[in-house]
Structure formats: C-alpha cells, structure tokens
Coordinates of C-alpha atoms in Angstrom, one line a residue:
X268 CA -79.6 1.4 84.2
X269 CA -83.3 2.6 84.6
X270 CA -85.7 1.8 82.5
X271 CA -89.3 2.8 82.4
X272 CA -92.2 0.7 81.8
X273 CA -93.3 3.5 78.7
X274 CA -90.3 3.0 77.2
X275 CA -91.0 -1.0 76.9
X276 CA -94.2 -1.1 75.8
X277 CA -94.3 -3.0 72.6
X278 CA -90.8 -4.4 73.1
X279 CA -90.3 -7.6 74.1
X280 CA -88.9 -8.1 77.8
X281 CA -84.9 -7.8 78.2
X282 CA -82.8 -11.2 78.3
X283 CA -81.8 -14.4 76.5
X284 CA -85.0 -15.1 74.7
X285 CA -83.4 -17.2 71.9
X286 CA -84.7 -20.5 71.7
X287 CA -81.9 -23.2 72.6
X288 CA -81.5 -25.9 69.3
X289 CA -83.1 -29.5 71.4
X290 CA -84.8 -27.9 74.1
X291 CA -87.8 -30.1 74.9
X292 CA -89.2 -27.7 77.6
X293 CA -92.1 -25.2 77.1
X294 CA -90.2 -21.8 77.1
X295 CA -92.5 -19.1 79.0
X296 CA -89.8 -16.3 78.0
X297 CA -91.3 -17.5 74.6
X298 CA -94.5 -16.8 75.5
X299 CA -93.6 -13.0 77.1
X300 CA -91.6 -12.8 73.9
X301 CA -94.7 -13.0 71.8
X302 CA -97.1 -11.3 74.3
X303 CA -94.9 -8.1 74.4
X304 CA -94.4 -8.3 70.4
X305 CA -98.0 -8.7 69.2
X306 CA -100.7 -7.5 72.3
X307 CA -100.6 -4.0 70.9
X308 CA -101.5 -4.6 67.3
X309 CA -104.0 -7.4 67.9
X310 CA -105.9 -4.8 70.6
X311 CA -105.5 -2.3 67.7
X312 CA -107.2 -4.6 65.2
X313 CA -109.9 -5.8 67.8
X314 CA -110.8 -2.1 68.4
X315 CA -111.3 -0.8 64.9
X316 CA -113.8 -4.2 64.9
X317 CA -115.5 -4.0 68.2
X318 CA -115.6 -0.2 68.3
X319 CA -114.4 -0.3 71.9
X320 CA -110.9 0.4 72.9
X321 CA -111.0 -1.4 76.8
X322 CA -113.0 -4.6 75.5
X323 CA -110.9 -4.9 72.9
X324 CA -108.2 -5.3 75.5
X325 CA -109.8 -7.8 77.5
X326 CA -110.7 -9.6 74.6
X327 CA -106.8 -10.0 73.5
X328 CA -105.9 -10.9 77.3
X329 CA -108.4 -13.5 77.2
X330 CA -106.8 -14.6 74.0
X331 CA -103.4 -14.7 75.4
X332 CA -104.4 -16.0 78.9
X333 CA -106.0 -19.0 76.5
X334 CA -102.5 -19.4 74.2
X335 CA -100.6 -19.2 77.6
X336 CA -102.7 -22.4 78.9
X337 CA -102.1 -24.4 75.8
X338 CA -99.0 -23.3 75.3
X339 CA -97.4 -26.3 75.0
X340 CA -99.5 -26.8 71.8
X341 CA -99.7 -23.3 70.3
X342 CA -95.7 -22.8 71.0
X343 CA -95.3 -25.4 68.1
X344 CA -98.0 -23.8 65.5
X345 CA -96.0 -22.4 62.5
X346 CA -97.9 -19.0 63.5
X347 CA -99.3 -19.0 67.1
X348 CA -99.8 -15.0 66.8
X349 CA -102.5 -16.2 64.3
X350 CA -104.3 -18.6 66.6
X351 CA -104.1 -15.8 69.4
X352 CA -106.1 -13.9 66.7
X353 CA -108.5 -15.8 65.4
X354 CA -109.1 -16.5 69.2
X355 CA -109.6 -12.9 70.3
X356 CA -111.6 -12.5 67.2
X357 CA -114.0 -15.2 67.7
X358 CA -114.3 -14.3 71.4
X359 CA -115.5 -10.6 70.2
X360 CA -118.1 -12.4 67.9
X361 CA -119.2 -14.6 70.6
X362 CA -119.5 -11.2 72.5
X363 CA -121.3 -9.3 69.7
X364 CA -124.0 -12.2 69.3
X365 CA -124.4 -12.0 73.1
X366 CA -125.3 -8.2 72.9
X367 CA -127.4 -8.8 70.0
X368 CA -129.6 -11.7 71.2
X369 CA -129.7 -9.2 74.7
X370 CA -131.3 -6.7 73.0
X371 CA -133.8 -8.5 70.9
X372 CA -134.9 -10.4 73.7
X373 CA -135.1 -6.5 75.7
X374 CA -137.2 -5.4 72.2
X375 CA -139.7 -8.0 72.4
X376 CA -140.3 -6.7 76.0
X377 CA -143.7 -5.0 76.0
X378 CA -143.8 -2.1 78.7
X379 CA -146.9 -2.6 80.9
X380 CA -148.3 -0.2 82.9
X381 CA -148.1 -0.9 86.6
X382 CA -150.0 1.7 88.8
X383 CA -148.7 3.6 91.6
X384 CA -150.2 1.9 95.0
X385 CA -153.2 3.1 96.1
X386 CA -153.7 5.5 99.0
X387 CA -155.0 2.1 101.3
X388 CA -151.9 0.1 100.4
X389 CA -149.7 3.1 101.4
X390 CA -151.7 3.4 104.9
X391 CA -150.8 0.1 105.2
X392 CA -147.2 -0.4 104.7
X393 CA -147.1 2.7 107.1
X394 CA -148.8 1.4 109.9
X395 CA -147.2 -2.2 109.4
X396 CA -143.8 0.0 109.8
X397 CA -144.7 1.1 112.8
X398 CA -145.2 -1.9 114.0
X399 CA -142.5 -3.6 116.9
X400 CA -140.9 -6.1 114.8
X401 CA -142.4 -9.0 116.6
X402 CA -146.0 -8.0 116.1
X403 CA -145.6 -7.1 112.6
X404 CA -143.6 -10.5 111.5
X405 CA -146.6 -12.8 113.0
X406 CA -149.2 -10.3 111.7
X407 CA -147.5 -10.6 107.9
X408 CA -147.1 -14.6 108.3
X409 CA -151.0 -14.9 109.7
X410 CA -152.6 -12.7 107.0
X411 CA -150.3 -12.5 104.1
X412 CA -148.3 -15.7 104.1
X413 CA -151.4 -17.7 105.4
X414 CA -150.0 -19.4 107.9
X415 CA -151.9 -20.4 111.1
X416 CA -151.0 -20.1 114.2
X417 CA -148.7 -23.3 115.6
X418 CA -146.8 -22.8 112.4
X419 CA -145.9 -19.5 113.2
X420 CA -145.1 -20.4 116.8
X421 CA -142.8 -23.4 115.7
X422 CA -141.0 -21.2 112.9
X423 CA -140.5 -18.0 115.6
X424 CA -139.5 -20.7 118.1
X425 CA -141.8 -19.6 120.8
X426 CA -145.5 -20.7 122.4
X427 CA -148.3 -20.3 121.0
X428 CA -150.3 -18.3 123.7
X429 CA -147.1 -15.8 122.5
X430 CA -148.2 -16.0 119.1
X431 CA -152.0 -15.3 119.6
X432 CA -150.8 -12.3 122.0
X433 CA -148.5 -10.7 119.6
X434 CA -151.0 -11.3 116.5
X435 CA -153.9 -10.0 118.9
X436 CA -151.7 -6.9 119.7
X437 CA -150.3 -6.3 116.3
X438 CA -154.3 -6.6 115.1
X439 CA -155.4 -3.6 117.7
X440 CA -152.4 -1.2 116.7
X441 CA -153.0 -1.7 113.0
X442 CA -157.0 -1.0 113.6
X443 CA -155.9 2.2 115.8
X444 CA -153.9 3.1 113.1
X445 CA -156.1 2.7 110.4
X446 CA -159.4 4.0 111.8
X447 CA -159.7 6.9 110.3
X448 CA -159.8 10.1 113.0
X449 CA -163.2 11.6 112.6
X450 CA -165.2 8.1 112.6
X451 CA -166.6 7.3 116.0
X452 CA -166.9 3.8 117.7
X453 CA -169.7 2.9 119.8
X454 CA -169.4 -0.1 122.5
X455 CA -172.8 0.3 123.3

C-alpha cells in the first residue's frame, strides 16, 4: 500500500500508538502522535497573530522541538497541546518585542551626512593601488598606522635596511604619481 506524504498531513503517523496501562517509559510515538495532530492548527493560530505564515511555522517547531526535550514532563500535563501553545505563543511575543525595540532603536538613528571623498583622497587610494604590495603595506604602516621603522621590520619579518628601501621606493612612486603632469621640478 502507497501512501503519500499529502495524504497524511494532519493525521497522525500509522501504528500502535495506544498508550500501554503501567508503562513507565517516555512514549515518542506519543509525541509524533501529538505533533501530527496539532502542528497545523497551532501554525494556523500563530499566523493569523504574527501575520506571517513561515515564522509562524518556525515558531510552532520551536515549540515542539521544546515539548519534545521535556517531554518526559509535558507527556504528563493534563493538556500538553496547551503548553506547546502558550510556548509558541510566547516565543512570537518575545519575537515581536525584538522587532519592536529594533526599530525604535533604528528611529532614534539620526542620518548624518557623510561626504563623498575628495578628489585628493581618490588620487590617493589610486596611486596606493598601484603600488607592489610590499611597498604599499610599509608605506600604509609608516604613515597611516604610525609605526616606525624596526616595528615594521619585526612585524613583516624582514631587515630593516629592507624596510627603509621599500618605504623609500613606495615614497618616490607615490610622488611620481601624484605630481601633477604640467608642474615642473627643478634640481638646480
């Protein structure tokens, strides 16, 4: 016999799920018994509250994923379907006030105006770009990060004769770069 997964939906699974007189055991057929049985109606009643059709489903999983951890405790409620709700139910409030505070705390934001970079800054970043990675690394840690010149050496790992070199040639390439075309230099 076939039987397709559409056709259960709602139903509880097939078997023996009738609970033995004396049985000290938690029953997890007990458990799929009222998972199957209720999970539609509580998302149902979760989504007309919440609005939302998918978080209203995760909500009553959650719920269920917490029953199914206690349920050695819940199992002996005289209605655990009840604790399952007032579990999803309180986990959409808890949900709702998280939104909430979210977005007062994004109201009281004030937008500031930030400028675009200026035409030097953009010169910059370009001609630190073209930079090998080397020269440009010991430039930025020299000038922006303050760092002299042993530090540098002893966080690169290498002399510092290399250092000066590569800050010396990153220096000259940056004021090639940045010279503007027309101006003229005079070594006289």
């Amino acid at each position: 016999m076939t039987v397709s997964a559409e056709s259960r939906l709602g139903k509880p699974p097939p078997g023996n799920m009738i609970r033995q007189a004396g049985r000290t055991s938690v029953d997890a057929a007990d458990f799929d018994q009222l998972y199957h049985a209720h999970f539609r109606s509580l998302t149902i009643q979760l989504a007309a509250y919440s609005g939302d059709l998918n978080q209203a489903q995760d909500l009553v999983q959650e719920a269920f994923c917490r029953a199914f951890a206690r349920w050695a405790k819940v199992s002996r409620y005289d209605d655990p379907v009840a604790w399952v709700r007032r579990v999803a139910w309180n986990l959409a409030t808890s949900r709702w006030r998280r939104l909430r505070t979210a977005q007062s705390y994004l109201q009281r934001q004030r937008e500031e105006y930030v400028p675009g970079p200026d035409p030097d800054r953009v010169a910059l970043t370009r001609a630190l770009a073209a930079l090998p990675p080397n020269h440009r690394r010991v430039v930025v840690l020299h000038h922006l990060a303050d760092l002299s010149v042993s530090e540098i050496a002893q966080q690169e790992d290498v002399p510092e004769g290399t250092v000066k070199s590569w800050l010396h040639r990153g220096r000259a390439a940056l004021a090639a770069q940045l010279t503007p075309q027309n101006e003229v230099t005079d070594h006289a």
